[in-house]
Amino acid sequence: ALTAEFFIEQTPRDQHQWASDLKSRLVLPQNDAPAVCVLDTGVNRGHPLLAELLNENDHDTARAEWGKDDHYRNGHGTQMAGLAAYGDLTPVLDSSEPVILTHWLESVKVLPRFGSNEPEHYGLLTQEAISLAEINAPERQRIFAMAVTAPDSPDFTELGKPTAWSAALDSHTSGAMDDDDTKRLVCVSGGNALLQKRSEYPSKNEVTSLEDPAQSWNALTIGASTAMDIVTDHNGDIVPGTPCMAPHGGLSPHSATSCLWTSKESRHWPLKPDVVFEGGNVATGADGNREEHDSLCLLTTNSDIQQRLFAPFWATSAATALAAKMAAHIQAAYPEFWLETVRALMVHSAEWTPEMRRDANMRNKKHVAHILRRFGHGQPNLTRALASARSRATLICQDSVQPFEKTKGSGLSTKDMMLYPLPWPKSLLQENSAVNVKLRITLSYFIEPNPGSRMVNSKYRYAGCNLRFLVQTATEKSVDNFIARISSAISDDEREAYEKPDDTTDGWTLGDDLRCRGSIHSDTWSGTAAQLAEMEHLIVFPVNGWWRLRVQHKKYNNRIRYSLVVSLETVGTDLDIFTPIEANVNVPVSV
């Protein structure tokens, strides 16, 4: 199979021919299609593969004196744009099929031509850049891709604690600053590790921390994995004697992690990254030293089009562009879905590869946490995100709750809990009682950060409201008992946090403690159809946040919206569960 190396080694004239062939096969997006907005070093919209996707009105800069062009020496923003539009160009060029594009491109330059921005301006600049894109095309839906991070932010700690930048991102994405409560989805790169020797993998990745603002609660934080584990030359022939650092399906050598975030304080903050996408690999020579090969990279658009049209691209920047592309694809397919839902579907569709699970005892929650700190919830799958199947049914609910209410005197108490009957085909499950099944649930919501976020030391004082979900257990025969258990736990002197229910975590991959971090909670239960038949209800409920703890801000009547994705699939048996579940659900987009 051809790799990026083949196209990079082509002459400029041949590269133009390849690009012309691709252009002739393009089917441009609909006029009202969403966009990926790249917040980066600018984009060269003169590139023949970008010109028609990036309109002049959507090409902007946060500061006029910086210009709109891609000033970076390797054209970082242009490389982001190419992957955000097409994905890896290698299979796209090596094809004769039409290429149906689902979304447009936008660019707002956020980095100066010379020098660097002051750290105290990072948050404001990001907010201004987001607003510029929205002013330029106010009716358009969009996903933001930002692969600009900082290891040197003055108040960044290795604990995943909020900073001024991550809090500014959380505030803007939640819509807290707007009259119309506009939500935004930003895909943020986790940051990179630089390994020089084979012996450093993966230990150096595990002591290289994710960078600010990757700890943002509302952003979708992207790490990098790799399936590129064979070095080839420009003819596609295997190059002997050049082993790769990372195994197939493992952590990309370029990817930072949150393995350092293990202190007692860090339990208050999200586990990051959220998901991983392809970020390329690195080879090593006989001496064990790093060797870079274009065949271990993705192929994208090059900024200096006078020299060449294609460039290799890698690391969490490449992974972030791919993530934004997938998010825009979901948005184009389902324009009625909230951004909380788009984020939920990406996490919900993610899975760990066998390599990611290797040597891990999945019953040991410390082992599971270690996987999460490197890979998040795994690699998303677009097909799984977009559709159900005969033996896999996915249900989506978009809803909201009022978490708190003022009681007599000056006190506040919990107000709403949302109970959902799960539309399982109970008789079918009981008839096939020994069949193994998997239930996956993902709850996604955007938090409003505390205005004094740089001083907080607890998630209950950072987020306006935290949400949780629980499922009725197989041994819990009465829904009244299920509700009473949760109600009594929450109302137990309205304690600061309802952390651990009096409930078994048997069958759940993450369990109560791990899945309650951050503002996207996803977990999988595995068991038999007979057990699942008795798990008839799911409840979404609020726990504390500063809306309740800081009464003077008068946020206690606010509502918080959320997306809930629930899927059921059979394991090893092609049992049609989709048809009876579809019959049980009256409204297509409701649990």
Coordinates of C-alpha atoms in Angstrom, one line a residue:
A1 CA 0.0 0.0 0.0
L2 CA 1.2 3.5 -0.7
T3 CA 2.2 5.8 2.2
A4 CA 2.7 9.5 2.6
E5 CA 6.3 8.9 1.5
F6 CA 5.3 8.1 -2.1
F7 CA 3.5 11.4 -2.6
I8 CA 6.1 13.5 -0.8
E9 CA 8.8 12.1 -3.1
Q10 CA 6.9 13.1 -6.2
T11 CA 8.2 16.0 -8.3
P12 CA 6.3 19.3 -7.9
R13 CA 4.8 18.8 -11.4
D14 CA 3.6 15.3 -10.5
Q15 CA 2.1 16.5 -7.2
H16 CA 0.1 19.1 -9.1
Q17 CA -1.3 16.3 -11.3
W18 CA -2.3 14.3 -8.3
A19 CA -4.0 17.3 -6.8
S20 CA -5.8 18.1 -10.1
D21 CA -7.1 14.5 -10.3
L22 CA -8.4 14.8 -6.7
K23 CA -10.0 18.2 -7.4
S24 CA -11.9 16.7 -10.4
R25 CA -13.4 14.1 -8.1
L26 CA -14.5 16.4 -5.3
V27 CA -18.2 16.9 -4.4
L28 CA -18.3 20.2 -2.5
P29 CA -20.4 20.5 0.7
Q30 CA -23.9 21.9 0.7
N31 CA -24.1 25.7 1.2
D32 CA -25.5 25.3 4.7
A33 CA -23.0 22.6 5.7
P34 CA -21.0 23.1 9.0
A35 CA -17.4 24.1 9.1
V36 CA -14.2 23.3 10.9
C37 CA -12.6 26.5 12.1
V38 CA -8.9 26.1 12.5
L39 CA -7.4 28.4 15.3
D40 CA -3.7 28.3 14.4
T41 CA -0.9 30.0 12.5
G42 CA -3.2 31.0 9.6
V43 CA -3.9 29.0 6.4
N44 CA -2.6 29.4 2.9
R45 CA -6.0 29.5 1.0
G46 CA -4.1 29.6 -2.3
H47 CA -3.6 25.9 -2.0
P48 CA -5.5 24.2 -4.9
L49 CA -7.1 21.7 -2.5
L50 CA -8.2 24.4 0.0
A51 CA -9.2 27.4 -2.1
E52 CA -12.8 26.2 -2.7
L53 CA -13.3 25.1 0.9
L54 CA -12.0 28.2 2.6
N55 CA -13.9 31.3 1.4
E56 CA -12.2 34.6 1.7
N57 CA -14.8 35.9 4.1
D58 CA -14.0 32.9 6.5
H59 CA -10.2 33.6 6.4
D60 CA -9.4 35.9 9.4
T61 CA -6.9 36.9 12.0
A62 CA -7.2 37.9 15.7
R63 CA -4.9 40.8 15.1
A64 CA -4.7 42.7 11.8
E65 CA -0.9 43.2 12.0
W66 CA -0.4 39.4 12.0
G67 CA -1.9 38.9 8.5
K68 CA -4.1 36.0 7.6
D69 CA -1.5 33.9 5.8
D70 CA 0.3 30.9 7.3
H71 CA 3.6 32.3 8.5
Y72 CA 4.8 29.2 10.3
R73 CA 8.0 27.6 8.9
N74 CA 6.2 24.3 8.2
G75 CA 2.8 25.8 7.6
H76 CA 1.2 24.3 10.7
G77 CA -2.3 25.9 10.2
T78 CA -2.4 24.8 6.5
Q79 CA -1.5 21.3 7.5
M80 CA -4.3 21.3 10.1
A81 CA -6.7 22.5 7.5
G82 CA -5.8 19.7 5.0
L83 CA -6.5 17.0 7.5
A84 CA -9.6 18.7 8.9
A85 CA -11.0 18.7 5.4
Y86 CA -9.9 15.4 3.9
G87 CA -8.3 13.3 6.6
D88 CA -5.1 11.6 5.7
L89 CA -4.6 12.5 2.0
T90 CA -2.8 9.2 1.2
P91 CA -5.8 7.0 0.6
V92 CA -7.8 9.9 -0.9
L93 CA -5.2 10.5 -3.6
D94 CA -4.7 6.8 -4.1
S95 CA -8.2 6.3 -5.3
S96 CA -10.4 7.0 -8.3
E97 CA -13.7 7.3 -6.4
P98 CA -15.6 10.6 -5.9
V99 CA -14.8 12.4 -2.6
I100 CA -17.9 13.7 -1.0
L101 CA -17.0 16.5 1.4
T102 CA -19.3 17.2 4.4
H103 CA -18.1 20.5 5.7
W104 CA -16.3 23.8 4.9
L105 CA -13.2 25.3 6.4
E106 CA -12.6 28.5 8.4
S107 CA -9.4 30.0 9.7
V108 CA -8.6 32.5 12.4
K109 CA -5.0 33.2 13.1
V110 CA -4.2 33.2 16.8
L111 CA -0.4 33.4 16.8
P112 CA 1.8 36.4 15.9
R113 CA 4.2 36.4 13.0
F114 CA 7.1 37.3 15.4
G115 CA 7.5 36.5 19.0
S116 CA 4.7 35.0 21.1
N117 CA 1.6 36.0 22.9
E118 CA 1.7 36.8 26.6
P119 CA 0.3 33.9 28.7
E120 CA -2.3 36.2 30.4
H121 CA -3.8 36.9 27.0
Y122 CA -4.2 33.3 25.9
G123 CA -7.8 33.0 27.1
L124 CA -9.0 36.3 25.8
L125 CA -7.4 35.8 22.4
T126 CA -9.1 32.4 22.1
Q127 CA -12.4 33.9 22.9
E128 CA -11.9 36.7 20.4
A129 CA -10.9 34.3 17.7
I130 CA -14.0 32.2 18.3
S131 CA -16.2 35.3 18.1
L132 CA -14.6 36.4 14.9
A133 CA -15.6 33.2 13.1
E134 CA -19.1 33.5 14.4
I135 CA -19.4 37.1 13.3
N136 CA -18.2 36.2 9.8
A137 CA -20.8 33.4 9.3
P138 CA -23.4 33.8 12.1
E139 CA -25.8 31.2 10.8
R140 CA -23.3 28.4 10.3
Q141 CA -22.7 25.5 12.6
R142 CA -19.0 24.8 13.3
I143 CA -16.4 22.8 15.2
F144 CA -13.3 24.5 16.4
A145 CA -9.9 22.8 16.1
M146 CA -7.1 24.2 18.3
A147 CA -3.7 22.6 18.4
V148 CA -2.0 25.5 20.2
T149 CA -1.1 24.6 23.8
A150 CA 1.3 26.0 26.4
P151 CA 3.6 24.0 28.8
D152 CA 4.8 27.3 30.3
S153 CA 1.5 28.9 31.5
P154 CA 2.5 30.5 34.8
D155 CA -0.3 29.0 36.9
F156 CA -0.5 25.6 35.2
T157 CA 0.1 22.6 37.5
E158 CA 0.6 19.0 36.7
L159 CA -2.6 18.1 38.6
G160 CA -5.1 18.9 35.8
K161 CA -6.2 22.0 37.8
P162 CA -8.0 24.8 35.9
T163 CA -6.0 27.8 34.7
A164 CA -7.0 31.2 33.4
W165 CA -6.9 29.8 29.9
S166 CA -8.8 26.6 30.4
A167 CA -11.4 28.4 32.5
A168 CA -11.8 31.0 29.7
L169 CA -12.3 28.1 27.3
D170 CA -14.8 26.5 29.6
S171 CA -16.7 29.8 30.0
H172 CA -16.9 30.5 26.3
T173 CA -17.9 26.9 25.3
S174 CA -20.6 26.8 27.9
G175 CA -22.2 30.0 26.6
A176 CA -22.1 31.5 30.0
M177 CA -20.9 34.8 28.6
D178 CA -23.7 35.1 26.0
D179 CA -27.2 36.4 26.2
D180 CA -28.3 33.5 23.9
D181 CA -26.4 30.7 25.8
T182 CA -24.5 29.7 22.6
K183 CA -22.6 26.4 23.1
R184 CA -19.3 25.7 21.3
L185 CA -17.3 22.5 20.8
V186 CA -13.5 22.9 20.7
C187 CA -11.2 20.0 19.9
V188 CA -7.9 20.7 21.7
S189 CA -4.7 18.9 21.3
G190 CA -3.2 17.3 24.4
G191 CA 0.4 18.3 23.7
N192 CA 3.4 16.4 22.6
A193 CA 6.4 14.4 24.0
L194 CA 9.7 14.3 22.2
L195 CA 11.5 11.0 22.4
Q196 CA 15.0 10.5 21.1
K197 CA 15.6 6.9 21.9
R198 CA 13.6 3.7 21.7
S199 CA 14.3 3.1 25.4
E200 CA 12.3 6.2 26.3
Y201 CA 9.0 4.7 25.0
P202 CA 6.6 4.9 26.7
S203 CA 8.1 6.0 30.0
K204 CA 8.9 9.5 28.7
N205 CA 5.3 9.9 27.4
E206 CA 4.0 9.0 30.9
V207 CA 6.1 11.7 32.5
T208 CA 5.3 14.3 29.9
S209 CA 2.2 16.1 31.0
L210 CA -0.7 17.3 28.8
E211 CA -0.4 21.0 28.2
D212 CA -2.6 24.0 29.1
P213 CA -5.6 24.2 28.2
A214 CA -6.0 20.5 27.6
Q215 CA -7.5 20.1 31.1
S216 CA -10.5 22.1 30.0
W217 CA -13.7 20.4 31.2
N218 CA -15.8 21.3 28.1
A219 CA -13.2 20.9 25.4
L220 CA -12.8 17.5 23.7
T221 CA -9.1 16.8 24.4
I222 CA -7.3 14.7 21.8
G223 CA -4.3 12.4 22.3
A224 CA -2.6 10.3 19.7
S225 CA -2.4 6.6 19.0
T226 CA -1.0 4.9 15.9
A227 CA -1.6 2.1 13.5
M228 CA 1.5 3.0 11.5
D229 CA 4.1 0.4 12.4
I230 CA 5.8 -0.5 9.1
V231 CA 8.5 1.6 7.5
T232 CA 8.4 1.7 3.7
D233 CA 10.3 3.6 1.0
H234 CA 8.7 5.8 -1.7
N235 CA 7.9 2.6 -3.8
G236 CA 6.0 1.1 -0.9
D237 CA 8.7 -1.5 -0.2
I238 CA 9.4 -2.4 3.4
V239 CA 12.7 -1.0 4.7
P240 CA 14.4 -3.7 6.7
G241 CA 16.1 -3.1 10.1
T242 CA 14.0 -0.1 11.1
P243 CA 11.7 -1.1 14.0
C244 CA 9.1 1.3 15.1
M245 CA 8.9 2.7 18.7
A246 CA 5.2 2.1 19.1
P247 CA 3.3 -1.2 18.4
H248 CA 0.3 -1.3 16.2
G249 CA -2.7 0.1 18.1
G250 CA -0.5 1.6 20.8
L251 CA 0.3 5.1 22.1
S252 CA 1.9 7.3 19.5
P253 CA 5.5 8.2 20.6
H254 CA 4.5 11.9 20.0
S255 CA 1.6 11.9 22.6
A256 CA 1.7 13.4 26.1
T257 CA -0.4 11.9 28.8
S258 CA -1.9 12.7 32.2
C259 CA -0.1 9.9 34.0
L260 CA 1.4 12.5 36.3
W261 CA -2.0 13.7 37.5
T262 CA -2.3 11.2 40.4
S263 CA -2.1 13.3 43.5
K264 CA -5.0 13.4 46.0
E265 CA -6.0 16.8 44.7
S266 CA -6.1 15.6 41.0
R267 CA -9.2 13.5 41.7
H268 CA -11.3 16.6 41.5
W269 CA -10.3 17.2 37.8
P270 CA -11.1 15.4 34.6
L271 CA -9.3 12.4 33.3
K272 CA -7.7 13.4 30.0
P273 CA -7.3 13.0 27.0
D274 CA -10.9 12.2 26.1
V275 CA -10.1 10.2 23.0
V276 CA -7.2 9.4 20.6
F277 CA -6.8 9.6 16.9
E278 CA -3.9 8.7 14.6
G279 CA -0.8 10.7 15.3
G280 CA 1.9 8.8 13.5
N281 CA 4.9 6.8 14.7
V282 CA 8.7 7.0 14.9
A283 CA 11.3 4.4 13.8
T284 CA 14.6 3.6 15.5
G285 CA 18.0 2.6 14.0
A286 CA 20.3 -0.2 15.1
D287 CA 21.7 2.2 17.8
G288 CA 18.2 2.7 19.2
N289 CA 18.1 6.4 18.2
R290 CA 15.1 8.1 16.7
E291 CA 14.6 8.0 12.9
E292 CA 11.9 9.9 11.2
H293 CA 10.2 8.5 8.1
D294 CA 7.5 10.0 6.1
S295 CA 5.8 6.6 5.7
L296 CA 5.0 6.8 9.4
C297 CA 3.2 10.2 9.0
L298 CA -0.1 11.4 7.7
L299 CA -0.2 13.3 4.4
T300 CA -1.7 16.8 4.3
T301 CA -1.5 20.1 2.4
N302 CA 1.7 22.1 2.4
S303 CA 1.8 25.8 3.0
D304 CA 4.7 26.7 0.6
I305 CA 2.9 25.7 -2.6
Q306 CA 5.7 27.0 -4.7
Q307 CA 7.9 24.2 -3.4
R308 CA 5.5 21.3 -3.0
L309 CA 1.8 20.7 -2.4
F310 CA 2.0 17.9 0.1
A311 CA 3.6 17.6 3.5
P312 CA 3.9 15.0 6.3
F313 CA 2.1 15.7 9.5
W314 CA 2.0 13.9 12.9
A315 CA 1.5 14.2 16.7
T316 CA -1.5 15.4 18.6
S317 CA -1.9 18.3 16.1
A318 CA -2.7 15.8 13.4
A319 CA -4.9 13.8 15.7
T320 CA -6.9 17.0 16.7
A321 CA -7.5 17.9 13.0
L322 CA -8.9 14.4 12.4
A323 CA -11.1 14.7 15.5
A324 CA -12.6 18.0 14.3
K325 CA -13.2 16.4 10.9
M326 CA -15.2 13.6 12.5
A327 CA -17.2 16.0 14.7
A328 CA -18.1 18.1 11.7
H329 CA -19.1 14.9 9.8
I330 CA -21.5 14.0 12.7
Q331 CA -22.8 17.6 12.7
A332 CA -23.4 17.5 9.0
A333 CA -25.3 14.2 9.2
Y334 CA -27.4 15.3 12.2
P335 CA -27.7 19.1 12.2
E336 CA -30.4 18.9 14.9
F337 CA -27.9 17.4 17.4
W338 CA -26.6 19.6 20.1
L339 CA -22.8 20.0 20.5
E340 CA -23.0 18.1 23.8
T341 CA -24.5 15.2 21.7
V342 CA -21.7 15.4 19.0
R343 CA -19.1 15.2 21.8
A344 CA -21.0 12.3 23.4
L345 CA -21.2 10.3 20.2
M346 CA -17.5 10.6 19.6
V347 CA -16.7 9.4 23.1
H348 CA -19.4 6.8 23.0
S349 CA -18.1 5.3 19.8
A350 CA -14.5 5.0 21.1
E351 CA -12.9 1.7 22.0
W352 CA -9.6 0.6 23.3
T353 CA -7.5 -1.6 21.0
P354 CA -6.1 -4.9 22.3
E355 CA -2.7 -3.2 22.5
M356 CA -4.1 -0.4 24.8
R357 CA -5.5 -3.1 27.1
R358 CA -2.4 -5.3 27.0
D359 CA -1.0 -6.3 30.4
A360 CA -4.0 -4.6 32.2
N361 CA -6.2 -6.3 34.7
M362 CA -9.6 -4.8 33.7
R363 CA -11.0 -5.6 37.1
N364 CA -8.3 -3.4 38.7
K365 CA -9.6 0.2 38.6
K366 CA -6.0 1.5 39.0
H367 CA -5.1 -0.3 35.7
V368 CA -8.2 1.1 34.1
A369 CA -7.3 4.6 35.2
H370 CA -3.8 4.2 33.7
I371 CA -5.4 3.3 30.4
L372 CA -7.6 6.4 30.6
R373 CA -4.7 8.7 31.3
R374 CA -3.0 7.6 28.1
F375 CA -5.8 6.9 25.7
G376 CA -9.0 8.4 27.2
H377 CA -11.9 6.3 26.1
G378 CA -10.0 5.0 23.0
Q379 CA -10.3 5.5 19.3
P380 CA -13.7 6.8 18.0
N381 CA -15.4 5.1 15.1
L382 CA -17.4 7.2 12.7
T383 CA -19.7 4.3 11.6
R384 CA -20.6 3.4 15.1
A385 CA -21.2 7.1 15.9
L386 CA -23.6 7.6 13.0
A387 CA -25.8 4.5 13.0
S388 CA -27.3 1.6 14.9
A389 CA -27.1 -1.9 13.5
R390 CA -29.1 -5.1 13.8
S391 CA -27.3 -6.3 16.9
R392 CA -26.6 -2.8 18.3
A393 CA -29.2 -0.2 19.1
T394 CA -28.2 3.3 20.1
L395 CA -30.7 5.7 21.7
I396 CA -30.1 9.5 22.1
C397 CA -31.8 11.9 24.5
Q398 CA -31.3 15.7 24.6
D399 CA -32.8 17.1 27.8
S400 CA -32.3 19.6 30.7
V401 CA -32.8 19.8 34.4
Q402 CA -33.1 22.5 37.0
P403 CA -30.6 21.2 39.6
F404 CA -31.4 23.4 42.5
E405 CA -34.1 25.5 44.1
K406 CA -34.4 27.9 46.9
T407 CA -36.1 26.6 50.0
K408 CA -37.7 28.4 52.9
G409 CA -35.1 30.7 54.5
S410 CA -31.9 31.1 52.6
G411 CA -31.2 27.4 51.9
L412 CA -31.0 25.6 48.6
S413 CA -31.8 22.0 47.9
T414 CA -31.7 19.6 44.9
K415 CA -34.7 20.0 42.6
D416 CA -34.8 17.7 39.6
M417 CA -33.8 14.2 38.9
M418 CA -34.7 12.6 35.5
L419 CA -35.9 9.0 35.4
Y420 CA -35.8 7.1 32.1
P421 CA -37.4 3.7 31.6
L422 CA -35.1 1.7 29.4
P423 CA -36.9 0.2 26.4
W424 CA -35.4 -3.2 26.5
P425 CA -37.2 -6.1 24.8
K426 CA -37.5 -7.9 28.2
S427 CA -39.1 -11.1 26.9
L428 CA -36.4 -11.4 24.1
L429 CA -33.6 -10.9 26.7
Q430 CA -35.2 -13.5 29.0
E431 CA -35.6 -16.0 26.2
N432 CA -31.9 -15.6 25.4
S433 CA -30.8 -15.3 29.0
A434 CA -27.3 -16.7 28.6
V435 CA -26.3 -14.3 25.7
N436 CA -23.6 -11.9 26.7
V437 CA -24.6 -8.2 26.2
K438 CA -22.9 -4.8 26.6
L439 CA -24.7 -1.7 27.8
R440 CA -22.9 1.6 27.2
I441 CA -24.0 4.9 28.6
T442 CA -22.5 8.3 27.9
L443 CA -23.6 11.5 29.7
S444 CA -22.3 14.8 28.2
Y445 CA -22.9 18.3 29.5
F446 CA -21.1 21.7 29.5
I447 CA -20.2 23.2 32.9
E448 CA -20.2 26.9 33.7
P449 CA -16.9 27.6 35.5
N450 CA -16.7 29.5 38.7
P451 CA -15.9 33.2 38.1
G452 CA -13.2 32.8 40.7
S453 CA -11.9 29.6 39.0
R454 CA -8.2 30.3 39.6
M455 CA -8.8 30.0 43.4
V456 CA -10.9 26.8 43.5
N457 CA -9.6 23.6 44.8
S458 CA -12.6 21.3 44.3
K459 CA -14.7 20.3 41.4
Y460 CA -17.8 21.2 43.4
R461 CA -16.6 24.8 43.5
Y462 CA -15.4 25.0 39.9
A463 CA -18.4 23.6 38.0
G464 CA -21.8 25.4 38.3
C465 CA -23.4 22.0 38.5
N466 CA -22.1 18.4 38.3
L467 CA -24.4 15.7 36.9
R468 CA -24.3 11.9 37.3
F469 CA -26.1 8.8 36.0
L470 CA -27.0 5.5 37.6
V471 CA -28.7 2.4 36.4
Q472 CA -31.1 0.3 38.4
T473 CA -29.3 -2.8 39.4
A474 CA -30.4 -6.4 38.5
T475 CA -31.1 -7.0 42.2
E476 CA -33.1 -3.8 42.7
K477 CA -36.5 -5.1 42.0
S478 CA -38.5 -1.9 42.6
V479 CA -38.1 1.4 40.8
D480 CA -39.3 3.0 44.0
N481 CA -36.4 1.5 45.9
F482 CA -34.0 2.8 43.1
I483 CA -35.3 6.3 43.4
A484 CA -35.4 6.3 47.2
R485 CA -31.8 5.1 47.3
I486 CA -30.6 8.0 45.2
S487 CA -32.9 10.6 46.9
S488 CA -31.8 9.6 50.4
A489 CA -28.2 9.7 49.4
I490 CA -28.5 13.2 47.9
S491 CA -30.6 14.6 50.7
D492 CA -28.3 13.2 53.4
D493 CA -27.8 16.6 55.0
E494 CA -27.3 18.0 51.5
R495 CA -23.7 17.1 51.9
E496 CA -21.1 18.6 49.5
A497 CA -21.0 15.6 47.2
Y498 CA -22.9 12.5 46.5
E499 CA -19.8 10.5 45.5
K500 CA -20.3 6.8 46.0
P501 CA -23.8 5.3 46.0
D502 CA -24.6 2.2 48.0
D503 CA -24.5 0.2 44.9
T504 CA -22.4 -2.5 43.3
T505 CA -20.0 -1.6 40.5
D506 CA -20.0 -5.2 39.2
G507 CA -19.9 -5.4 35.5
W508 CA -18.9 -1.7 34.9
T509 CA -15.5 -1.0 33.3
L510 CA -14.9 2.3 35.0
G511 CA -17.2 2.2 38.0
D512 CA -18.6 5.1 40.0
D513 CA -15.3 6.8 41.0
L514 CA -13.6 6.9 37.6
R515 CA -16.6 7.8 35.5
C516 CA -17.6 10.9 37.5
R517 CA -14.6 13.0 36.5
G518 CA -15.1 16.0 34.3
S519 CA -18.3 16.7 32.3
I520 CA -18.4 13.7 30.0
H521 CA -19.1 10.4 31.7
S522 CA -19.0 7.2 29.7
D523 CA -19.0 3.6 31.0
T524 CA -19.7 0.1 29.8
W525 CA -21.5 -2.6 31.7
S526 CA -21.0 -6.3 30.6
G527 CA -23.2 -9.2 31.7
T528 CA -25.9 -11.6 30.6
A529 CA -29.2 -10.8 28.9
A530 CA -31.0 -12.2 32.0
Q531 CA -29.3 -9.6 34.2
L532 CA -29.9 -6.8 31.8
A533 CA -33.6 -7.6 31.6
E534 CA -33.9 -6.6 35.3
M535 CA -32.0 -3.3 34.8
E536 CA -35.1 -1.3 33.7
H537 CA -34.4 2.3 34.6
L538 CA -31.7 4.9 34.4
I539 CA -31.6 8.2 36.3
V540 CA -29.7 11.4 35.7
F541 CA -29.3 13.6 38.8
P542 CA -27.4 16.7 39.9
V543 CA -24.7 16.9 42.6
N544 CA -23.2 20.0 44.1
G545 CA -21.7 22.9 42.3
W546 CA -21.1 26.6 42.8
W547 CA -24.5 27.5 41.6
R548 CA -25.7 26.1 44.9
L549 CA -22.7 26.9 47.1
R550 CA -22.4 30.6 46.1
V551 CA -26.0 31.8 46.7
Q552 CA -25.1 35.4 46.2
H553 CA -24.7 34.8 42.4
K554 CA -28.4 33.8 42.2
K555 CA -27.7 31.0 39.7
Y556 CA -29.9 28.5 41.7
N557 CA -32.8 28.7 39.2
N558 CA -30.6 28.0 36.2
R559 CA -31.2 24.9 34.0
I560 CA -28.4 22.8 32.6
R561 CA -28.9 20.8 29.4
Y562 CA -27.3 17.4 28.7
S563 CA -27.1 14.7 26.2
L564 CA -27.6 11.0 27.1
V565 CA -26.5 8.3 24.7
V566 CA -27.4 4.7 25.5
S567 CA -26.5 1.7 23.4
L568 CA -27.1 -2.0 23.8
E569 CA -25.3 -4.7 21.8
T570 CA -25.0 -8.4 21.9
V571 CA -21.6 -10.0 22.1
G572 CA -20.8 -13.0 19.8
T573 CA -24.4 -13.5 18.8
D574 CA -26.3 -11.8 16.0
L575 CA -29.5 -11.3 17.9
D576 CA -31.8 -8.7 16.5
I577 CA -32.3 -6.3 19.3
F578 CA -32.7 -3.2 17.2
T579 CA -36.2 -4.0 15.8
P580 CA -38.0 -4.6 19.1
I581 CA -36.2 -1.6 20.7
E582 CA -37.3 0.6 17.8
A583 CA -40.9 -0.5 18.3
N584 CA -40.7 0.4 22.0
V585 CA -39.5 3.9 21.3
N586 CA -42.2 6.3 20.2
V587 CA -40.0 9.3 19.4
P588 CA -36.9 8.5 17.4
V589 CA -34.6 10.9 19.3
S590 CA -35.6 9.9 22.8
V591 CA -34.7 7.3 25.4

